[in-house]
Amino acid sequence: AQSVTQLGSHVSVSEGALVLLRCNYSSSVPPYLFWYVQYPNQGLQLLLKYTSAATLVKGINGFEAEFKKSETSFHLTKPSAHMSDAAEYFCVLSYSSASKIIFGSGTRLSIRP
Amino acid sequence: EAQVTQNPRYLITVTGKKLTVTCSQNMNHEYMSWYRQDPGLGLRQIYYSMNVEVTDKGDVPEGYKVSRKEKRNFPLILESPSPNQTSLYFCAIVGQAYSGNTIYFGEGSWLTVV
């Protein structure tokens, strides 16, 4: 069965520090993986996606993620956090014969001044 | 430009008064789905549809109905809303392989049942 696990429901970093949000997946078929961001009282915005091309994926706002099949991971990183990055982040899995989109439980990112 | 349109965006209604939340797409994709988002529970799937006239239950279908009479529309129907259906609702469309299987979300519908 397919599943997505986000480690850490809440991550707090200082402004300018590295952001690392962890996502591990389980899938018996080749997955498509996404990171979405949700700012307070807003909808879901696509940050980046992996769909079996390059394993290092660059997204918007300076975020990137690396697909590591051997570790079944798709961690989200940003070298230097900005106050505007404070939001909830969701790791999402789908696959080519999608009958379901699998959401991670979400990680709330807080930025300390 | 790919668009997923949800209406209404905000609604306060009373217990038992039937309501419909609409979702429409301009992309001709087959897979559409409804989710509700609640604090501490993340996003949970209510119903999904693989194509016209093909719908199936998700994880939390109780109290909801859907229909898929045409490809572009996938309305969510609350026949007799109750306060525990107060939530933020999202419609999602999964694009076909040629579009990279991108997931498109509506902007969300904030529903309050009093």
JSON list of C-alpha atoms in Angstrom, two decimals:
[
{"chain": "A", "resi": 1, "resn": "ALA", "atom": "CA", "xyz": [0.00, 0.00, 0.00]},
{"chain": "A", "resi": 2, "resn": "GLN", "atom": "CA", "xyz": [1.10, 3.54, -0.66]},
{"chain": "A", "resi": 3, "resn": "SER", "atom": "CA", "xyz": [1.78, 5.91, 2.22]},
{"chain": "A", "resi": 4, "resn": "VAL", "atom": "CA", "xyz": [3.53, 9.16, 3.03]},
{"chain": "A", "resi": 5, "resn": "THR", "atom": "CA", "xyz": [5.14, 10.02, 6.35]},
{"chain": "A", "resi": 6, "resn": "GLN", "atom": "CA", "xyz": [6.23, 13.50, 7.28]},
{"chain": "A", "resi": 7, "resn": "LEU", "atom": "CA", "xyz": [8.58, 13.50, 10.23]},
{"chain": "A", "resi": 8, "resn": "GLY", "atom": "CA", "xyz": [7.91, 16.36, 12.61]},
{"chain": "A", "resi": 9, "resn": "SER", "atom": "CA", "xyz": [4.55, 18.05, 12.77]},
{"chain": "A", "resi": 10, "resn": "HIS", "atom": "CA", "xyz": [6.25, 21.32, 13.71]},
{"chain": "A", "resi": 11, "resn": "VAL", "atom": "CA", "xyz": [9.68, 22.59, 12.71]},
{"chain": "A", "resi": 12, "resn": "SER", "atom": "CA", "xyz": [11.13, 25.88, 13.94]},
{"chain": "A", "resi": 13, "resn": "VAL", "atom": "CA", "xyz": [14.25, 27.47, 12.47]},
{"chain": "A", "resi": 14, "resn": "SER", "atom": "CA", "xyz": [15.94, 30.84, 12.73]},
{"chain": "A", "resi": 15, "resn": "GLU", "atom": "CA", "xyz": [15.75, 33.30, 9.88]},
{"chain": "A", "resi": 16, "resn": "GLY", "atom": "CA", "xyz": [18.68, 32.60, 7.55]},
{"chain": "A", "resi": 17, "resn": "ALA", "atom": "CA", "xyz": [19.11, 29.02, 8.73]},
{"chain": "A", "resi": 18, "resn": "LEU", "atom": "CA", "xyz": [18.72, 25.86, 6.66]},
{"chain": "A", "resi": 19, "resn": "VAL", "atom": "CA", "xyz": [15.21, 24.52, 6.26]},
{"chain": "A", "resi": 20, "resn": "LEU", "atom": "CA", "xyz": [14.85, 20.73, 6.14]},
{"chain": "A", "resi": 21, "resn": "LEU", "atom": "CA", "xyz": [11.40, 19.15, 6.05]},
{"chain": "A", "resi": 22, "resn": "ARG", "atom": "CA", "xyz": [11.40, 15.39, 5.92]},
{"chain": "A", "resi": 23, "resn": "CYS", "atom": "CA", "xyz": [9.17, 13.15, 3.83]},
{"chain": "A", "resi": 24, "resn": "ASN", "atom": "CA", "xyz": [9.38, 9.38, 3.45]},
{"chain": "A", "resi": 25, "resn": "TYR", "atom": "CA", "xyz": [7.13, 7.37, 1.22]},
{"chain": "A", "resi": 26, "resn": "SER", "atom": "CA", "xyz": [6.10, 3.81, 0.62]},
{"chain": "A", "resi": 27, "resn": "SER", "atom": "CA", "xyz": [4.93, 2.76, -2.81]},
{"chain": "A", "resi": 28, "resn": "SER", "atom": "CA", "xyz": [4.81, -0.51, -4.72]},
{"chain": "A", "resi": 29, "resn": "VAL", "atom": "CA", "xyz": [4.69, 1.37, -8.04]},
{"chain": "A", "resi": 30, "resn": "PRO", "atom": "CA", "xyz": [6.79, 4.29, -9.31]},
{"chain": "A", "resi": 31, "resn": "PRO", "atom": "CA", "xyz": [5.54, 7.33, -7.43]},
{"chain": "A", "resi": 32, "resn": "TYR", "atom": "CA", "xyz": [5.00, 10.91, -8.34]},
{"chain": "A", "resi": 33, "resn": "LEU", "atom": "CA", "xyz": [5.85, 13.13, -5.41]},
{"chain": "A", "resi": 34, "resn": "PHE", "atom": "CA", "xyz": [4.92, 16.71, -4.69]},
{"chain": "A", "resi": 35, "resn": "TRP", "atom": "CA", "xyz": [5.44, 19.36, -2.06]},
{"chain": "A", "resi": 36, "resn": "TYR", "atom": "CA", "xyz": [2.65, 21.83, -1.50]},
{"chain": "A", "resi": 37, "resn": "VAL", "atom": "CA", "xyz": [2.62, 24.87, 0.75]},
{"chain": "A", "resi": 38, "resn": "GLN", "atom": "CA", "xyz": [-0.38, 26.33, 2.53]},
{"chain": "A", "resi": 39, "resn": "TYR", "atom": "CA", "xyz": [-0.12, 29.83, 3.94]},
{"chain": "A", "resi": 40, "resn": "PRO", "atom": "CA", "xyz": [-2.53, 30.77, 6.73]},
{"chain": "A", "resi": 41, "resn": "ASN", "atom": "CA", "xyz": [-6.13, 30.90, 5.56]},
{"chain": "A", "resi": 42, "resn": "GLN", "atom": "CA", "xyz": [-5.17, 30.13, 1.98]},
{"chain": "A", "resi": 43, "resn": "GLY", "atom": "CA", "xyz": [-5.31, 27.20, -0.44]},
{"chain": "A", "resi": 44, "resn": "LEU", "atom": "CA", "xyz": [-2.60, 24.77, -1.50]},
{"chain": "A", "resi": 45, "resn": "GLN", "atom": "CA", "xyz": [0.18, 25.99, -3.75]},
{"chain": "A", "resi": 46, "resn": "LEU", "atom": "CA", "xyz": [2.55, 23.70, -5.64]},
{"chain": "A", "resi": 47, "resn": "LEU", "atom": "CA", "xyz": [6.18, 24.14, -4.60]},
{"chain": "A", "resi": 48, "resn": "LEU", "atom": "CA", "xyz": [7.73, 21.42, -6.72]},
{"chain": "A", "resi": 49, "resn": "LYS", "atom": "CA", "xyz": [7.14, 17.97, -8.14]},
{"chain": "A", "resi": 50, "resn": "TYR", "atom": "CA", "xyz": [9.04, 14.80, -9.01]},
{"chain": "A", "resi": 51, "resn": "THR", "atom": "CA", "xyz": [7.65, 12.79, -11.92]},
{"chain": "A", "resi": 52, "resn": "SER", "atom": "CA", "xyz": [10.51, 10.39, -12.75]},
{"chain": "A", "resi": 53, "resn": "ALA", "atom": "CA", "xyz": [12.78, 12.84, -14.56]},
{"chain": "A", "resi": 54, "resn": "ALA", "atom": "CA", "xyz": [15.64, 14.53, -12.66]},
{"chain": "A", "resi": 55, "resn": "THR", "atom": "CA", "xyz": [15.98, 13.35, -9.07]},
{"chain": "A", "resi": 56, "resn": "LEU", "atom": "CA", "xyz": [16.93, 16.82, -7.82]},
{"chain": "A", "resi": 57, "resn": "VAL", "atom": "CA", "xyz": [13.95, 19.05, -8.29]},
{"chain": "A", "resi": 58, "resn": "LYS", "atom": "CA", "xyz": [14.00, 22.81, -7.96]},
{"chain": "A", "resi": 59, "resn": "GLY", "atom": "CA", "xyz": [10.85, 24.65, -7.07]},
{"chain": "A", "resi": 60, "resn": "ILE", "atom": "CA", "xyz": [9.60, 28.12, -6.35]},
{"chain": "A", "resi": 61, "resn": "ASN", "atom": "CA", "xyz": [10.83, 30.45, -3.60]},
{"chain": "A", "resi": 62, "resn": "GLY", "atom": "CA", "xyz": [14.28, 28.80, -3.44]},
{"chain": "A", "resi": 63, "resn": "PHE", "atom": "CA", "xyz": [13.06, 25.37, -2.34]},
{"chain": "A", "resi": 64, "resn": "GLU", "atom": "CA", "xyz": [14.35, 22.12, -3.72]},
{"chain": "A", "resi": 65, "resn": "ALA", "atom": "CA", "xyz": [13.91, 18.42, -3.02]},
{"chain": "A", "resi": 66, "resn": "GLU", "atom": "CA", "xyz": [15.83, 15.30, -3.88]},
{"chain": "A", "resi": 67, "resn": "PHE", "atom": "CA", "xyz": [14.19, 11.99, -4.72]},
{"chain": "A", "resi": 68, "resn": "LYS", "atom": "CA", "xyz": [16.19, 9.15, -3.18]},
{"chain": "A", "resi": 69, "resn": "LYS", "atom": "CA", "xyz": [14.77, 5.80, -4.13]},
{"chain": "A", "resi": 70, "resn": "SER", "atom": "CA", "xyz": [17.19, 3.84, -1.94]},
{"chain": "A", "resi": 71, "resn": "GLU", "atom": "CA", "xyz": [16.04, 5.80, 1.11]},
{"chain": "A", "resi": 72, "resn": "THR", "atom": "CA", "xyz": [12.41, 6.19, -0.08]},
{"chain": "A", "resi": 73, "resn": "SER", "atom": "CA", "xyz": [12.71, 9.85, 0.77]},
{"chain": "A", "resi": 74, "resn": "PHE", "atom": "CA", "xyz": [11.80, 13.18, -0.78]},
{"chain": "A", "resi": 75, "resn": "HIS", "atom": "CA", "xyz": [13.02, 15.78, 1.72]},
{"chain": "A", "resi": 76, "resn": "LEU", "atom": "CA", "xyz": [12.40, 19.47, 1.12]},
{"chain": "A", "resi": 77, "resn": "THR", "atom": "CA", "xyz": [15.22, 21.95, 1.70]},
{"chain": "A", "resi": 78, "resn": "LYS", "atom": "CA", "xyz": [15.97, 25.65, 1.46]},
{"chain": "A", "resi": 79, "resn": "PRO", "atom": "CA", "xyz": [19.43, 27.01, 2.22]},
{"chain": "A", "resi": 80, "resn": "SER", "atom": "CA", "xyz": [18.28, 30.16, 4.01]},
{"chain": "A", "resi": 81, "resn": "ALA", "atom": "CA", "xyz": [14.91, 30.58, 5.69]},
{"chain": "A", "resi": 82, "resn": "HIS", "atom": "CA", "xyz": [12.91, 33.75, 5.29]},
{"chain": "A", "resi": 83, "resn": "MET", "atom": "CA", "xyz": [10.10, 34.97, 7.52]},
{"chain": "A", "resi": 84, "resn": "SER", "atom": "CA", "xyz": [7.69, 34.60, 4.59]},
{"chain": "A", "resi": 85, "resn": "ASP", "atom": "CA", "xyz": [8.35, 30.84, 4.53]},
{"chain": "A", "resi": 86, "resn": "ALA", "atom": "CA", "xyz": [6.24, 30.36, 7.66]},
{"chain": "A", "resi": 87, "resn": "ALA", "atom": "CA", "xyz": [3.43, 28.05, 6.52]},
{"chain": "A", "resi": 88, "resn": "GLU", "atom": "CA", "xyz": [2.27, 24.45, 6.52]},
{"chain": "A", "resi": 89, "resn": "TYR", "atom": "CA", "xyz": [3.94, 22.10, 4.07]},
{"chain": "A", "resi": 90, "resn": "PHE", "atom": "CA", "xyz": [2.47, 18.90, 2.68]},
{"chain": "A", "resi": 91, "resn": "CYS", "atom": "CA", "xyz": [4.25, 16.04, 0.98]},
{"chain": "A", "resi": 92, "resn": "VAL", "atom": "CA", "xyz": [1.89, 14.34, -1.48]},
{"chain": "A", "resi": 93, "resn": "LEU", "atom": "CA", "xyz": [2.12, 11.11, -3.46]},
{"chain": "A", "resi": 94, "resn": "SER", "atom": "CA", "xyz": [0.28, 9.96, -6.53]},
{"chain": "A", "resi": 95, "resn": "TYR", "atom": "CA", "xyz": [1.01, 7.44, -9.29]},
{"chain": "A", "resi": 96, "resn": "SER", "atom": "CA", "xyz": [0.20, 6.90, -12.91]},
{"chain": "A", "resi": 97, "resn": "SER", "atom": "CA", "xyz": [-2.86, 4.77, -12.27]},
{"chain": "A", "resi": 98, "resn": "ALA", "atom": "CA", "xyz": [-3.98, 7.12, -9.56]},
{"chain": "A", "resi": 99, "resn": "SER", "atom": "CA", "xyz": [-7.14, 6.23, -7.75]},
{"chain": "A", "resi": 100, "resn": "LYS", "atom": "CA", "xyz": [-6.07, 8.25, -4.76]},
{"chain": "A", "resi": 101, "resn": "ILE", "atom": "CA", "xyz": [-3.78, 11.10, -3.79]},
{"chain": "A", "resi": 102, "resn": "ILE", "atom": "CA", "xyz": [-1.91, 10.30, -0.59]},
{"chain": "A", "resi": 103, "resn": "PHE", "atom": "CA", "xyz": [-1.25, 13.26, 1.70]},
{"chain": "A", "resi": 104, "resn": "GLY", "atom": "CA", "xyz": [1.32, 13.48, 4.41]},
{"chain": "A", "resi": 105, "resn": "SER", "atom": "CA", "xyz": [0.06, 14.82, 7.70]},
{"chain": "A", "resi": 106, "resn": "GLY", "atom": "CA", "xyz": [1.76, 18.16, 7.15]},
{"chain": "A", "resi": 107, "resn": "THR", "atom": "CA", "xyz": [4.62, 20.03, 8.81]},
{"chain": "A", "resi": 108, "resn": "ARG", "atom": "CA", "xyz": [4.15, 23.50, 10.20]},
{"chain": "A", "resi": 109, "resn": "LEU", "atom": "CA", "xyz": [7.25, 25.61, 9.65]},
{"chain": "A", "resi": 110, "resn": "SER", "atom": "CA", "xyz": [7.89, 28.52, 12.01]},
{"chain": "A", "resi": 111, "resn": "ILE", "atom": "CA", "xyz": [10.67, 31.07, 11.47]},
{"chain": "A", "resi": 112, "resn": "ARG", "atom": "CA", "xyz": [12.33, 32.75, 14.47]},
{"chain": "A", "resi": 113, "resn": "PRO", "atom": "CA", "xyz": [13.60, 36.30, 13.93]},
{"chain": "B", "resi": 1, "resn": "GLU", "atom": "CA", "xyz": [-4.15, 28.40, -17.88]},
{"chain": "B", "resi": 2, "resn": "ALA", "atom": "CA", "xyz": [-5.25, 25.47, -15.74]},
{"chain": "B", "resi": 3, "resn": "GLN", "atom": "CA", "xyz": [-8.12, 26.41, -13.49]},
{"chain": "B", "resi": 4, "resn": "VAL", "atom": "CA", "xyz": [-10.06, 24.68, -10.75]},
{"chain": "B", "resi": 5, "resn": "THR", "atom": "CA", "xyz": [-13.01, 26.73, -9.58]},
{"chain": "B", "resi": 6, "resn": "GLN", "atom": "CA", "xyz": [-14.83, 26.11, -6.32]},
{"chain": "B", "resi": 7, "resn": "ASN", "atom": "CA", "xyz": [-17.98, 27.84, -5.15]},
{"chain": "B", "resi": 8, "resn": "PRO", "atom": "CA", "xyz": [-18.92, 29.10, -2.71]},
{"chain": "B", "resi": 9, "resn": "ARG", "atom": "CA", "xyz": [-15.62, 30.11, -1.14]},
{"chain": "B", "resi": 10, "resn": "TYR", "atom": "CA", "xyz": [-17.25, 30.94, 2.18]},
{"chain": "B", "resi": 11, "resn": "LEU", "atom": "CA", "xyz": [-20.59, 29.79, 3.55]},
{"chain": "B", "resi": 12, "resn": "ILE", "atom": "CA", "xyz": [-22.35, 29.81, 6.88]},
{"chain": "B", "resi": 13, "resn": "THR", "atom": "CA", "xyz": [-25.44, 27.64, 6.92]},
{"chain": "B", "resi": 14, "resn": "VAL", "atom": "CA", "xyz": [-27.81, 26.02, 9.37]},
{"chain": "B", "resi": 15, "resn": "THR", "atom": "CA", "xyz": [-28.15, 22.40, 10.35]},
{"chain": "B", "resi": 16, "resn": "GLY", "atom": "CA", "xyz": [-30.26, 20.41, 7.92]},
{"chain": "B", "resi": 17, "resn": "LYS", "atom": "CA", "xyz": [-30.32, 22.89, 5.06]},
{"chain": "B", "resi": 18, "resn": "LYS", "atom": "CA", "xyz": [-29.12, 21.14, 1.92]},
{"chain": "B", "resi": 19, "resn": "LEU", "atom": "CA", "xyz": [-26.17, 22.70, 0.18]},
{"chain": "B", "resi": 20, "resn": "THR", "atom": "CA", "xyz": [-23.94, 22.02, -2.79]},
{"chain": "B", "resi": 21, "resn": "VAL", "atom": "CA", "xyz": [-20.30, 22.98, -3.23]},
{"chain": "B", "resi": 22, "resn": "THR", "atom": "CA", "xyz": [-19.38, 23.08, -6.88]},
{"chain": "B", "resi": 23, "resn": "CYS", "atom": "CA", "xyz": [-16.05, 22.23, -8.49]},
{"chain": "B", "resi": 24, "resn": "SER", "atom": "CA", "xyz": [-15.28, 22.75, -12.14]},
{"chain": "B", "resi": 25, "resn": "GLN", "atom": "CA", "xyz": [-12.14, 22.37, -14.24]},
{"chain": "B", "resi": 26, "resn": "ASN", "atom": "CA", "xyz": [-11.06, 23.66, -17.65]},
{"chain": "B", "resi": 27, "resn": "MET", "atom": "CA", "xyz": [-8.47, 20.93, -18.31]},
{"chain": "B", "resi": 28, "resn": "ASN", "atom": "CA", "xyz": [-10.50, 17.89, -19.41]},
{"chain": "B", "resi": 29, "resn": "HIS", "atom": "CA", "xyz": [-8.83, 15.66, -16.82]},
{"chain": "B", "resi": 30, "resn": "GLU", "atom": "CA", "xyz": [-10.54, 12.50, -15.70]},
{"chain": "B", "resi": 31, "resn": "TYR", "atom": "CA", "xyz": [-9.66, 12.21, -12.01]},
{"chain": "B", "resi": 32, "resn": "MET", "atom": "CA", "xyz": [-11.39, 14.56, -9.57]},
{"chain": "B", "resi": 33, "resn": "SER", "atom": "CA", "xyz": [-11.60, 14.33, -5.81]},
{"chain": "B", "resi": 34, "resn": "TRP", "atom": "CA", "xyz": [-12.92, 16.08, -2.72]},
{"chain": "B", "resi": 35, "resn": "TYR", "atom": "CA", "xyz": [-11.04, 16.54, 0.56]},
{"chain": "B", "resi": 36, "resn": "ARG", "atom": "CA", "xyz": [-11.80, 18.10, 3.87]},
{"chain": "B", "resi": 37, "resn": "GLN", "atom": "CA", "xyz": [-9.13, 19.66, 6.05]},
{"chain": "B", "resi": 38, "resn": "ASP", "atom": "CA", "xyz": [-9.52, 19.81, 9.81]},
{"chain": "B", "resi": 39, "resn": "PRO", "atom": "CA", "xyz": [-7.02, 20.93, 12.47]},
{"chain": "B", "resi": 40, "resn": "GLY", "atom": "CA", "xyz": [-4.86, 18.04, 13.61]},
{"chain": "B", "resi": 41, "resn": "LEU", "atom": "CA", "xyz": [-6.38, 15.64, 11.07]},
{"chain": "B", "resi": 42, "resn": "GLY", "atom": "CA", "xyz": [-4.77, 16.85, 7.86]},
{"chain": "B", "resi": 43, "resn": "LEU", "atom": "CA", "xyz": [-6.55, 16.36, 4.54]},
{"chain": "B", "resi": 44, "resn": "ARG", "atom": "CA", "xyz": [-8.96, 13.46, 4.30]},
{"chain": "B", "resi": 45, "resn": "GLN", "atom": "CA", "xyz": [-10.54, 12.21, 1.11]},
{"chain": "B", "resi": 46, "resn": "ILE", "atom": "CA", "xyz": [-14.33, 12.30, 0.93]},
{"chain": "B", "resi": 47, "resn": "TYR", "atom": "CA", "xyz": [-15.13, 11.01, -2.56]},
{"chain": "B", "resi": 48, "resn": "TYR", "atom": "CA", "xyz": [-13.33, 10.68, -5.85]},
{"chain": "B", "resi": 49, "resn": "SER", "atom": "CA", "xyz": [-14.25, 10.14, -9.48]},
{"chain": "B", "resi": 50, "resn": "MET", "atom": "CA", "xyz": [-12.20, 8.40, -12.16]},
{"chain": "B", "resi": 51, "resn": "ASN", "atom": "CA", "xyz": [-14.44, 9.56, -15.00]},
{"chain": "B", "resi": 52, "resn": "VAL", "atom": "CA", "xyz": [-17.98, 10.52, -15.94]},
{"chain": "B", "resi": 53, "resn": "GLU", "atom": "CA", "xyz": [-20.52, 8.43, -13.99]},
{"chain": "B", "resi": 54, "resn": "VAL", "atom": "CA", "xyz": [-17.69, 6.70, -12.07]},
{"chain": "B", "resi": 55, "resn": "THR", "atom": "CA", "xyz": [-17.46, 7.72, -8.42]},
{"chain": "B", "resi": 56, "resn": "ASP", "atom": "CA", "xyz": [-16.23, 6.01, -5.29]},
{"chain": "B", "resi": 57, "resn": "LYS", "atom": "CA", "xyz": [-15.97, 6.62, -1.56]},
{"chain": "B", "resi": 58, "resn": "GLY", "atom": "CA", "xyz": [-12.87, 7.95, 0.06]},
{"chain": "B", "resi": 59, "resn": "ASP", "atom": "CA", "xyz": [-11.99, 7.76, 3.72]},
{"chain": "B", "resi": 60, "resn": "VAL", "atom": "CA", "xyz": [-14.78, 9.93, 5.16]},
{"chain": "B", "resi": 61, "resn": "PRO", "atom": "CA", "xyz": [-17.84, 9.74, 2.87]},
{"chain": "B", "resi": 62, "resn": "GLU", "atom": "CA", "xyz": [-20.55, 9.77, 5.54]},
{"chain": "B", "resi": 63, "resn": "GLY", "atom": "CA", "xyz": [-22.96, 12.66, 5.16]},
{"chain": "B", "resi": 64, "resn": "TYR", "atom": "CA", "xyz": [-21.84, 13.53, 1.63]},
{"chain": "B", "resi": 65, "resn": "LYS", "atom": "CA", "xyz": [-22.93, 12.73, -1.91]},
{"chain": "B", "resi": 66, "resn": "VAL", "atom": "CA", "xyz": [-21.32, 13.46, -5.25]},
{"chain": "B", "resi": 67, "resn": "SER", "atom": "CA", "xyz": [-22.22, 13.21, -8.91]},
{"chain": "B", "resi": 68, "resn": "ARG", "atom": "CA", "xyz": [-20.20, 13.28, -12.12]},
{"chain": "B", "resi": 69, "resn": "LYS", "atom": "CA", "xyz": [-22.59, 13.83, -14.98]},
{"chain": "B", "resi": 70, "resn": "GLU", "atom": "CA", "xyz": [-20.06, 15.67, -17.11]},
{"chain": "B", "resi": 71, "resn": "LYS", "atom": "CA", "xyz": [-16.29, 15.63, -17.13]},
{"chain": "B", "resi": 72, "resn": "ARG", "atom": "CA", "xyz": [-15.70, 19.21, -16.06]},
{"chain": "B", "resi": 73, "resn": "ASN", "atom": "CA", "xyz": [-17.93, 19.27, -12.95]},
{"chain": "B", "resi": 74, "resn": "PHE", "atom": "CA", "xyz": [-17.84, 17.34, -9.69]},
{"chain": "B", "resi": 75, "resn": "PRO", "atom": "CA", "xyz": [-20.24, 18.82, -7.13]},
{"chain": "B", "resi": 76, "resn": "LEU", "atom": "CA", "xyz": [-20.18, 17.87, -3.45]},
{"chain": "B", "resi": 77, "resn": "ILE", "atom": "CA", "xyz": [-23.63, 17.63, -1.91]},
{"chain": "B", "resi": 78, "resn": "LEU", "atom": "CA", "xyz": [-24.46, 17.87, 1.77]},
{"chain": "B", "resi": 79, "resn": "GLU", "atom": "CA", "xyz": [-28.05, 16.67, 1.97]},
{"chain": "B", "resi": 80, "resn": "SER", "atom": "CA", "xyz": [-28.51, 17.49, 5.65]},
{"chain": "B", "resi": 81, "resn": "PRO", "atom": "CA", "xyz": [-25.46, 19.33, 6.98]},
{"chain": "B", "resi": 82, "resn": "SER", "atom": "CA", "xyz": [-24.46, 18.95, 10.61]},
{"chain": "B", "resi": 83, "resn": "PRO", "atom": "CA", "xyz": [-22.01, 20.98, 12.72]},
{"chain": "B", "resi": 84, "resn": "ASN", "atom": "CA", "xyz": [-19.37, 18.24, 12.44]},
{"chain": "B", "resi": 85, "resn": "GLN", "atom": "CA", "xyz": [-19.19, 19.01, 8.74]},
{"chain": "B", "resi": 86, "resn": "THR", "atom": "CA", "xyz": [-17.82, 22.45, 9.50]},
{"chain": "B", "resi": 87, "resn": "SER", "atom": "CA", "xyz": [-14.51, 22.33, 7.68]},
{"chain": "B", "resi": 88, "resn": "LEU", "atom": "CA", "xyz": [-12.33, 23.59, 4.87]},
{"chain": "B", "resi": 89, "resn": "TYR", "atom": "CA", "xyz": [-13.06, 21.71, 1.65]},
{"chain": "B", "resi": 90, "resn": "PHE", "atom": "CA", "xyz": [-10.76, 21.27, -1.33]},
{"chain": "B", "resi": 91, "resn": "CYS", "atom": "CA", "xyz": [-11.45, 19.96, -4.78]},
{"chain": "B", "resi": 92, "resn": "ALA", "atom": "CA", "xyz": [-8.45, 18.32, -6.46]},
{"chain": "B", "resi": 93, "resn": "ILE", "atom": "CA", "xyz": [-7.80, 17.26, -10.05]},
{"chain": "B", "resi": 94, "resn": "VAL", "atom": "CA", "xyz": [-5.00, 14.92, -11.05]},
{"chain": "B", "resi": 95, "resn": "GLY", "atom": "CA", "xyz": [-3.67, 15.62, -14.49]},
{"chain": "B", "resi": 96, "resn": "GLN", "atom": "CA", "xyz": [-2.88, 12.88, -16.96]},
{"chain": "B", "resi": 97, "resn": "ALA", "atom": "CA", "xyz": [0.65, 11.66, -17.58]},
{"chain": "B", "resi": 98, "resn": "TYR", "atom": "CA", "xyz": [1.20, 14.13, -20.41]},
{"chain": "B", "resi": 99, "resn": "SER", "atom": "CA", "xyz": [0.82, 16.94, -17.88]},
{"chain": "B", "resi": 100, "resn": "GLY", "atom": "CA", "xyz": [3.24, 15.30, -15.45]},
{"chain": "B", "resi": 101, "resn": "ASN", "atom": "CA", "xyz": [0.46, 14.01, -13.22]},
{"chain": "B", "resi": 102, "resn": "THR", "atom": "CA", "xyz": [0.32, 17.42, -11.59]},
{"chain": "B", "resi": 103, "resn": "ILE", "atom": "CA", "xyz": [-2.31, 17.84, -8.91]},
{"chain": "B", "resi": 104, "resn": "TYR", "atom": "CA", "xyz": [-4.42, 20.95, -9.20]},
{"chain": "B", "resi": 105, "resn": "PHE", "atom": "CA", "xyz": [-6.34, 22.26, -6.20]},
{"chain": "B", "resi": 106, "resn": "GLY", "atom": "CA", "xyz": [-9.24, 24.59, -5.95]},
{"chain": "B", "resi": 107, "resn": "GLU", "atom": "CA", "xyz": [-8.83, 27.56, -3.64]},
{"chain": "B", "resi": 108, "resn": "GLY", "atom": "CA", "xyz": [-10.91, 25.96, -0.91]},
{"chain": "B", "resi": 109, "resn": "SER", "atom": "CA", "xyz": [-14.40, 26.40, 0.49]},
{"chain": "B", "resi": 110, "resn": "TRP", "atom": "CA", "xyz": [-14.75, 27.39, 4.13]},
{"chain": "B", "resi": 111, "resn": "LEU", "atom": "CA", "xyz": [-18.02, 25.91, 5.37]},
{"chain": "B", "resi": 112, "resn": "THR", "atom": "CA", "xyz": [-19.57, 26.58, 8.78]},
{"chain": "B", "resi": 113, "resn": "VAL", "atom": "CA", "xyz": [-22.68, 24.70, 9.90]},
{"chain": "B", "resi": 114, "resn": "VAL", "atom": "CA", "xyz": [-24.44, 26.17, 12.93]}
]
